[in-house]
Coordinates of C-alpha atoms and ligand atoms in Angstrom, one line a residue:
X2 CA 204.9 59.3 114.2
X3 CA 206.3 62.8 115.6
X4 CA 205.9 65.7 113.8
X5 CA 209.2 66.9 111.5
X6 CA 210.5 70.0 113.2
X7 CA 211.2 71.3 110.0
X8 CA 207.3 72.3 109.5
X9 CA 207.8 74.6 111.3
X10 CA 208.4 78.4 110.2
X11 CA 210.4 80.5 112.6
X12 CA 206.7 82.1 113.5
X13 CA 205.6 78.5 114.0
X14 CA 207.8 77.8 116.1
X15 CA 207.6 80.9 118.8
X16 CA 203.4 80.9 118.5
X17 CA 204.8 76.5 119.9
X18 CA 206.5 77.7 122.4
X19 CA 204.4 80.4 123.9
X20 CA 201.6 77.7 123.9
X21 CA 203.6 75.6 125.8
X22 CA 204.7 78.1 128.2
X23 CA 208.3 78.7 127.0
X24 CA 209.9 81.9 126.7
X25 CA 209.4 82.9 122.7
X26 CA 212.9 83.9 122.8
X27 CA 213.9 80.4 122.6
X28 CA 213.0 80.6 119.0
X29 CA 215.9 82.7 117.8
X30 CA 218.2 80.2 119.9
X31 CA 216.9 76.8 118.1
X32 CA 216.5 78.1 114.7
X33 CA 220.0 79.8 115.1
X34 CA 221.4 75.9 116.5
X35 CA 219.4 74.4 113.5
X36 CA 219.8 76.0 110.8
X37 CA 223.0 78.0 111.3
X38 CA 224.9 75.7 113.6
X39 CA 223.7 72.4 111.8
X40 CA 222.7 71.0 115.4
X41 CA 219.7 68.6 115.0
X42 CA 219.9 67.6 118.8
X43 CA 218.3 68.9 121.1
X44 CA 220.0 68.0 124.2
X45 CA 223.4 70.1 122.7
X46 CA 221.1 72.8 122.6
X47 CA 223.5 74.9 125.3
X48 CA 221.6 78.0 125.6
X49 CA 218.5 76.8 125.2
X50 CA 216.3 76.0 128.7
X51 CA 216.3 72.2 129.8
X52 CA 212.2 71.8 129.9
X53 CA 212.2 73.2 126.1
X54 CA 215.2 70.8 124.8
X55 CA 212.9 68.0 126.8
X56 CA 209.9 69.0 124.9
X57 CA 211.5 69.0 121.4
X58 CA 213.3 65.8 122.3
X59 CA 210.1 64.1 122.7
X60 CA 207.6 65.3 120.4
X61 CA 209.5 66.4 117.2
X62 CA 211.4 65.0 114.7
X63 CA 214.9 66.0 113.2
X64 CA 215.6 63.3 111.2
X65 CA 217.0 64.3 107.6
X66 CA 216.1 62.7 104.2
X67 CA 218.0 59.5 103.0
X68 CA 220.6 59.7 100.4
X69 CA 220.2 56.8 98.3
X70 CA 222.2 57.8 95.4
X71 CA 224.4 60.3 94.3
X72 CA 225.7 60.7 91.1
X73 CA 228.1 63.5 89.7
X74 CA 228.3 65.0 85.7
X75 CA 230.9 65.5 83.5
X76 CA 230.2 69.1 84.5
X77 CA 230.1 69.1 88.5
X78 CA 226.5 68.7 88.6
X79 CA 225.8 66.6 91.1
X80 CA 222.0 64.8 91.0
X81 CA 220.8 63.3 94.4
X82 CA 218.3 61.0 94.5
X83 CA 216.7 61.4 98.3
X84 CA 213.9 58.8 99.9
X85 CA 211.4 60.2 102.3
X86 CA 209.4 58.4 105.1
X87 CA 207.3 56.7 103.1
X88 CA 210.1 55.3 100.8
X89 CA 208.6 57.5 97.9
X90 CA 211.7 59.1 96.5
X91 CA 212.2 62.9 94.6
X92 CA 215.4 64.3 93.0
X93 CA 217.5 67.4 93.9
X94 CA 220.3 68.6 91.6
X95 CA 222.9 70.6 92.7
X96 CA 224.6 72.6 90.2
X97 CA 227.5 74.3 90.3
X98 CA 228.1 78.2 88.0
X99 CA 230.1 80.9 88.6
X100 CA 230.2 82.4 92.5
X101 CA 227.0 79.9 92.6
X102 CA 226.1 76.6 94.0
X103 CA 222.2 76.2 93.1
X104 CA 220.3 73.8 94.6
X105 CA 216.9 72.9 92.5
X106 CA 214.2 70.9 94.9
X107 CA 211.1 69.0 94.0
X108 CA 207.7 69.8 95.2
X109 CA 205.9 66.5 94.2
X110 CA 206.7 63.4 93.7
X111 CA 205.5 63.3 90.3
X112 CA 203.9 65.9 88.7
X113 CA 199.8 66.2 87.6
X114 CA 200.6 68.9 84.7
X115 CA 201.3 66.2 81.9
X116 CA 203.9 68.5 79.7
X117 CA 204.8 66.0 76.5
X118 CA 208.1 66.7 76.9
X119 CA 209.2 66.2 80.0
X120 CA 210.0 62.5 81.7
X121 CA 208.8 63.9 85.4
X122 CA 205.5 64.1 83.8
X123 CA 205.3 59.8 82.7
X124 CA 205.1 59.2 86.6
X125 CA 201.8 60.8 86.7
X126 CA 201.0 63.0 90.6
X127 CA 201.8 60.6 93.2
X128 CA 201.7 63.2 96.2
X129 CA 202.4 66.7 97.0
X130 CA 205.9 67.0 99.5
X131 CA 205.1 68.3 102.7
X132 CA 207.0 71.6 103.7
X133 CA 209.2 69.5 105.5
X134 CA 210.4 67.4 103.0
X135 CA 211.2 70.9 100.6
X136 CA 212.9 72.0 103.3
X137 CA 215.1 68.5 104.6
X138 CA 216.2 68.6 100.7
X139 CA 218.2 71.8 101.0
X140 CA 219.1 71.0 104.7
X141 CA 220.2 67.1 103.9
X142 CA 222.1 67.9 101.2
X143 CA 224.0 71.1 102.4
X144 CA 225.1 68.6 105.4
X145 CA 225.9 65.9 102.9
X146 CA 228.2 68.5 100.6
X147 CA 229.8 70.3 104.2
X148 CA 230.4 66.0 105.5
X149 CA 231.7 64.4 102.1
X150 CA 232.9 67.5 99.9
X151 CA 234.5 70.2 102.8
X152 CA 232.9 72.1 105.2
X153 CA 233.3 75.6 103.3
X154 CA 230.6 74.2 100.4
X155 CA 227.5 76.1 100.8
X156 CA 224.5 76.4 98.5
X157 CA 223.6 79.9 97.9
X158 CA 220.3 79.9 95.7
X159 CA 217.8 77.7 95.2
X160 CA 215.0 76.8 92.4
X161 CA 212.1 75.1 92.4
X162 CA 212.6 73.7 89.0
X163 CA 212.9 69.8 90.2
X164 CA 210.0 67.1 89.6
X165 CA 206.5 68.7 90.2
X166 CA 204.2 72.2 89.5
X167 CA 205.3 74.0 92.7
X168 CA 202.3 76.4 92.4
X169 CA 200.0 72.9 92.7
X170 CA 201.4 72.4 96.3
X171 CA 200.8 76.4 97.5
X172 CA 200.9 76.1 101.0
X173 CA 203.7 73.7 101.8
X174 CA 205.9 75.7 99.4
X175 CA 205.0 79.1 100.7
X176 CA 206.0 77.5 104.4
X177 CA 209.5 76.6 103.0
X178 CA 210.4 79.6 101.1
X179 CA 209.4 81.7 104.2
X180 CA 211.8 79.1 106.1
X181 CA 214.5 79.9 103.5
X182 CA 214.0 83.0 103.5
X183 CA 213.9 83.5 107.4
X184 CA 216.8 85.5 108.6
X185 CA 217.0 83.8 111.8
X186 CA 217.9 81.0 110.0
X187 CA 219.1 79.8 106.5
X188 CA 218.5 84.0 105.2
X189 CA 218.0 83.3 101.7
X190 CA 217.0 86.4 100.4
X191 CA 214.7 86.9 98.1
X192 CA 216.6 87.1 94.8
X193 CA 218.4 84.1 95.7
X194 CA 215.1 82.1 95.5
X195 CA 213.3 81.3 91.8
X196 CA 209.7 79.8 91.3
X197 CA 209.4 78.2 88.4
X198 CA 205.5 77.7 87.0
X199 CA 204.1 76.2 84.2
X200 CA 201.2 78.6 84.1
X201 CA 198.8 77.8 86.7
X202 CA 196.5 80.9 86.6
X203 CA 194.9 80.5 89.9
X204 CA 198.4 80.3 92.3
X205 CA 199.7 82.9 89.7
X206 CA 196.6 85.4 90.7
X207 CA 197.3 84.4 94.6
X208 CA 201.1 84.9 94.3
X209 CA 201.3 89.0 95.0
X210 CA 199.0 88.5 97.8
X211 CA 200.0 85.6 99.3
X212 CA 203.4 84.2 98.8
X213 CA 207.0 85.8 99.6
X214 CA 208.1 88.0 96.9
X215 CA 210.6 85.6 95.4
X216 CA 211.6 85.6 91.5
X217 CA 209.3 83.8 88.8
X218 CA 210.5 82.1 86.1
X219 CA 207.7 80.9 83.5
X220 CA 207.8 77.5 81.3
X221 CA 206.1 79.2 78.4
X222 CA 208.0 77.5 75.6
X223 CA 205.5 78.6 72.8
X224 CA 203.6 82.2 72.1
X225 CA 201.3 79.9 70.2
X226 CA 198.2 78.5 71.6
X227 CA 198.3 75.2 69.6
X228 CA 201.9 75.0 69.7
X229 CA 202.1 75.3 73.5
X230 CA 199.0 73.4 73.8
X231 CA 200.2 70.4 72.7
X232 CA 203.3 71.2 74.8
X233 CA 201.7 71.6 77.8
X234 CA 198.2 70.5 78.1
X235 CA 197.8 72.9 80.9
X236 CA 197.1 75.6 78.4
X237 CA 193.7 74.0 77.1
X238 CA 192.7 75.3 80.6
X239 CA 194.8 78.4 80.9
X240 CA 195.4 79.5 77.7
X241 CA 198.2 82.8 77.0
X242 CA 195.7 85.3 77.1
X243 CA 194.5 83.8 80.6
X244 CA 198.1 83.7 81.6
X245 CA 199.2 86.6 80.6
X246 CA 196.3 88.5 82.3
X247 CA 197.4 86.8 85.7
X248 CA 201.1 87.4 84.7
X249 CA 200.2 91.1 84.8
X250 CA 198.9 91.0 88.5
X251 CA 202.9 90.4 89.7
X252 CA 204.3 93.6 91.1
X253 CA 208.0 93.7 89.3
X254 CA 210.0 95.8 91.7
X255 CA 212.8 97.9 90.1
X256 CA 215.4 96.4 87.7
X257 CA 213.6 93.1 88.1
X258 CA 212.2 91.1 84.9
X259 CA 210.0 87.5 84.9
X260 CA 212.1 85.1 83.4
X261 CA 210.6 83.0 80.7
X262 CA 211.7 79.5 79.4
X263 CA 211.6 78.8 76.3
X264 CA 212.2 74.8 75.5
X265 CA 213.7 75.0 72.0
X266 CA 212.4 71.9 70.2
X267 CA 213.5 70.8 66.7
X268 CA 210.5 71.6 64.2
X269 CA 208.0 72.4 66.9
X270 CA 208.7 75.8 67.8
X271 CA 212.0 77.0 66.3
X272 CA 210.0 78.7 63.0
X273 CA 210.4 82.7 61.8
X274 CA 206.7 82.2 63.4
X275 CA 207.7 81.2 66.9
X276 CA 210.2 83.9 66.9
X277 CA 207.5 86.3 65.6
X278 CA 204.8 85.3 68.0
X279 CA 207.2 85.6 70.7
X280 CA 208.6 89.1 70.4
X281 CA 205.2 90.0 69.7
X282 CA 203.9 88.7 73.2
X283 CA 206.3 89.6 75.6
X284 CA 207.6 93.3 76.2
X285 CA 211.1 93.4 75.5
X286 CA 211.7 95.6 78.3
X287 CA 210.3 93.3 81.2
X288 CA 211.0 90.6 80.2
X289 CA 214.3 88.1 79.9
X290 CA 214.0 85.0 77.7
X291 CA 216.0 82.1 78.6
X292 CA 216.3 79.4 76.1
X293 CA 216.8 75.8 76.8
X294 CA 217.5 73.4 74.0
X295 CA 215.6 70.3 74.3
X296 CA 217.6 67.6 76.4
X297 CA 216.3 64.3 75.2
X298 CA 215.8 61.6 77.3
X299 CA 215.4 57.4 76.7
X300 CA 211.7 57.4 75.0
X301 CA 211.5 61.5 74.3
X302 CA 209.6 61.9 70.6
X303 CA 211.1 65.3 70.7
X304 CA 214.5 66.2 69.4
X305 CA 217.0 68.7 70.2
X306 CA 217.3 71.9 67.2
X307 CA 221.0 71.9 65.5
X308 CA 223.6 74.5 67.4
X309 CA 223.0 76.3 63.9
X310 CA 219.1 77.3 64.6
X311 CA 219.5 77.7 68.4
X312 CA 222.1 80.6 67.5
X313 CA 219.4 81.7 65.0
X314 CA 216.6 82.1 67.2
X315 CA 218.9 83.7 70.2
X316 CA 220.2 85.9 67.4
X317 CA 216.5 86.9 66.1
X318 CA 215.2 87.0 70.0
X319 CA 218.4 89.9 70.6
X320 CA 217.7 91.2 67.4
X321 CA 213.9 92.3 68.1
X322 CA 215.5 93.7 71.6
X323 CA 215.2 90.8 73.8
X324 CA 217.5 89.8 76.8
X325 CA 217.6 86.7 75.9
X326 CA 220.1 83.9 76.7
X327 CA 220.7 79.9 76.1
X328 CA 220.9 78.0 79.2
X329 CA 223.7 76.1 79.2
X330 CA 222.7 72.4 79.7
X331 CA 224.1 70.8 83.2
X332 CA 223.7 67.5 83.9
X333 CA 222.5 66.1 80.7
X334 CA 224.9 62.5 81.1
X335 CA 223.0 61.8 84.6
X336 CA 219.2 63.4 83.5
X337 CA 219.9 65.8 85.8
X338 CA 218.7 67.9 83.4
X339 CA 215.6 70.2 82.7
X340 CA 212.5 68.0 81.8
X341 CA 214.2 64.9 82.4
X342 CA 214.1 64.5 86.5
X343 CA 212.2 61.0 87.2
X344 CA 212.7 58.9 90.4
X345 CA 212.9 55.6 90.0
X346 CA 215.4 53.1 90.8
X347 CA 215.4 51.6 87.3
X348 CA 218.4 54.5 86.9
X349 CA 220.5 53.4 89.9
X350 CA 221.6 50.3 87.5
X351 CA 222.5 52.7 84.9
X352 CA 224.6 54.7 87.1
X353 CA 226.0 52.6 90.0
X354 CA 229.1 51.2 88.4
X355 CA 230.1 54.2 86.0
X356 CA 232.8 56.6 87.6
X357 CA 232.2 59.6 85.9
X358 CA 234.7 62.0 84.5
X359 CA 235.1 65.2 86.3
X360 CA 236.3 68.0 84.7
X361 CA 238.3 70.0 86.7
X362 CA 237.5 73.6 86.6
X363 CA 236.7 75.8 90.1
X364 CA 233.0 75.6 89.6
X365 CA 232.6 71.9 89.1
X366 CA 235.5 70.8 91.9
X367 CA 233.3 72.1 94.5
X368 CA 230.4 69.4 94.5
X369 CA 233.1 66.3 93.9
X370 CA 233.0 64.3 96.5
X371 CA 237.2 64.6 97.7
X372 CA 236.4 61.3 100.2
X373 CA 236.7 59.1 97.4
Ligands
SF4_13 S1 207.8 70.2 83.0 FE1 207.3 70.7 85.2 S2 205.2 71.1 85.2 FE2 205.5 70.1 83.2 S3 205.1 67.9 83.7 FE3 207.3 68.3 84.0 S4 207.5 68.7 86.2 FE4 205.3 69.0 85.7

């Protein structure tokens, strides 16, 4: 099989063609035709020379990702469910706020971190996604949204949030967010790009070294070792004071705070004690809390806190100083939502005949699908 031309990073792909004794010039051209001009081949290449659109006729791939099911929210949030060459599968979610269209990827298919609360984690770790397939998620479904929704529709940030621990699979994800990021093609920049980790202390202590300065978000969801242990059983290994050391290492340029999740769980961690253990371990000052009210899924044992107590913990969060907010909930009809991303086809019955309802505001109309 060839290799998926979306490997490569734009350094990648100049070091290629100097070894094959092309002019390294060509590399502005074909990331420039692939990633600006959505032209995956070769032979349309006009600027490029013939000999290098010969070459990357014949020994790479551009072939995107399958969509094998789409399904769109009440609230324009639009879940694809995307098959690789294997036939192993991975969700992306699309979701649409404000000036915003966020796309959150996977990086595996499954996920080894075993969090109790999250249906990603009942799959177990299948495999990590190879740069490639990060990268042909954003790239398949831009084209999908620019060929079925209009051609103005562009995603503008991206999370790694979807199924998987993205610091588990290091090196394929720091080769994708420095193709993101690349500004001789897609030109993410930095703040449009959030890592999200559920505390793995090693890639946290390698991350100010080693991986583009993007933001970090942190699945911390308890200030309490037994509490977020049984969370997250990741913390019997890396407990907060482990964490928090490694959390320290992460230069925070000006005006820039980690974000930390906090999964608000009815009787686990919504206490006076919670709240107290949490103002007491973050700093106010550099840090933003963002809470997430548990979404439950089929087969959850965890149930979401009334509106009631999530207004009293945001309200005891802002009162102790805290920028802290409640993410609003996207998806939650299609599990599109946080903690409850799971690829298998078992949901394709559930979905398949049901049109759902859009609701037309200016965020949402932007990801319905107008062709139908
Ligand atoms: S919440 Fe994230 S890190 Fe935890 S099991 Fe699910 S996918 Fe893995």
């Amino acid at each position: 099989m060839k290799p998926s031309f979306f490997d490569l990073t734009y350094d990648d792909l100049k070091n290629l063609l100097i070894e094959k004794g092309f002019s390294p010039f060509g590399a502005t051209q074909i990331f420039d035709w692939v990633y600006k001009k959505w032209v995956h081949q070769p032979e349309e290449w006009s600027n490029v020379s013939k000999a290098a659109k010969e070459f990357f006729k014949e020994n790479y791939d551009f072939a995107l990702l399958k969509v094998v099911w789409n399904g769109l929210s009440k609230d324009g949030t639009r879940k694809f469910l995307v098959k690789m060459n294997d036939g192993q599968t991975v969700e992306s979610v699309a979701i649409a706020a404000r000036d915003r269209l966020t796309l959150c990827v996977s990086s595996q298919v499954g996920c080894a971190v075993g969090c109790t609360f999250c249906h990603t984690a009942t799959q177990g770790l299948k495999r990590h996604l190879k740069t490639s397939e990060v990268v042909l998620q954003y790239v398949t479904i831009q084209k999908w949204l620019m060929d079925e929704v209009s051609s103005d529709v562009k995603l503008t940030n991206i999370v790694y949030m979807g199924q998987g621990e993205p610091l588990h699979n290091f090196e394929n994800m720091k080769k994708a967010t420095l193709i993101f990021m690349s500004e001789k093609g897609l030109g993410l920049g930095q703040r449009r790009i959030t890592l999200s980790t559920s505390g793995l202390v090693p890639a946290i202590e390698k991350l100010a070294e080693d991986f583009p300065p993007v933001n970090i978000a942190l699945s911390l969801h308890s200030a309490r070792n037994d509490v977020r242990t049984e969370l997250m059983p990741i913390n019997k290994v890396y407990d907060l004071e482990r964490l928090f050391k490694a959390i320290k290492l992460i230069p925070l340029k000006a005006h820039r705070r980690i974000t930390y999740e906090y999964l608000l769980i009815d009787g686990m961690n919504d206490s006076m004690d919670d709240v107290v253990a949490l103002a007491n371990l973050l700093n106010s000052k550099e840090s933003k809390i963002n809470l997430i009210p548990f979404n439950e899924f089929p087969g959850s044992k965890y149930k979401r806190p009334s509106e009631q107590k999530i207004m009293w913990f945001l309200d005891q969060m802002i009162k102790r100083g805290f920028t802290c907010t409640i993410r609003t909930t996207k998806g939650s009809d299609i599990l599109a939502a946080c903690g409850q991303l799971k690829s298998e086809f078992e949901k394709l019955n559930l979905w398949d005949n049901e049109r759902p309802v859009v609701i037309p505001s200016i965020a949402s109309s932007v990801l319905q699908n107008q062709a139908r």
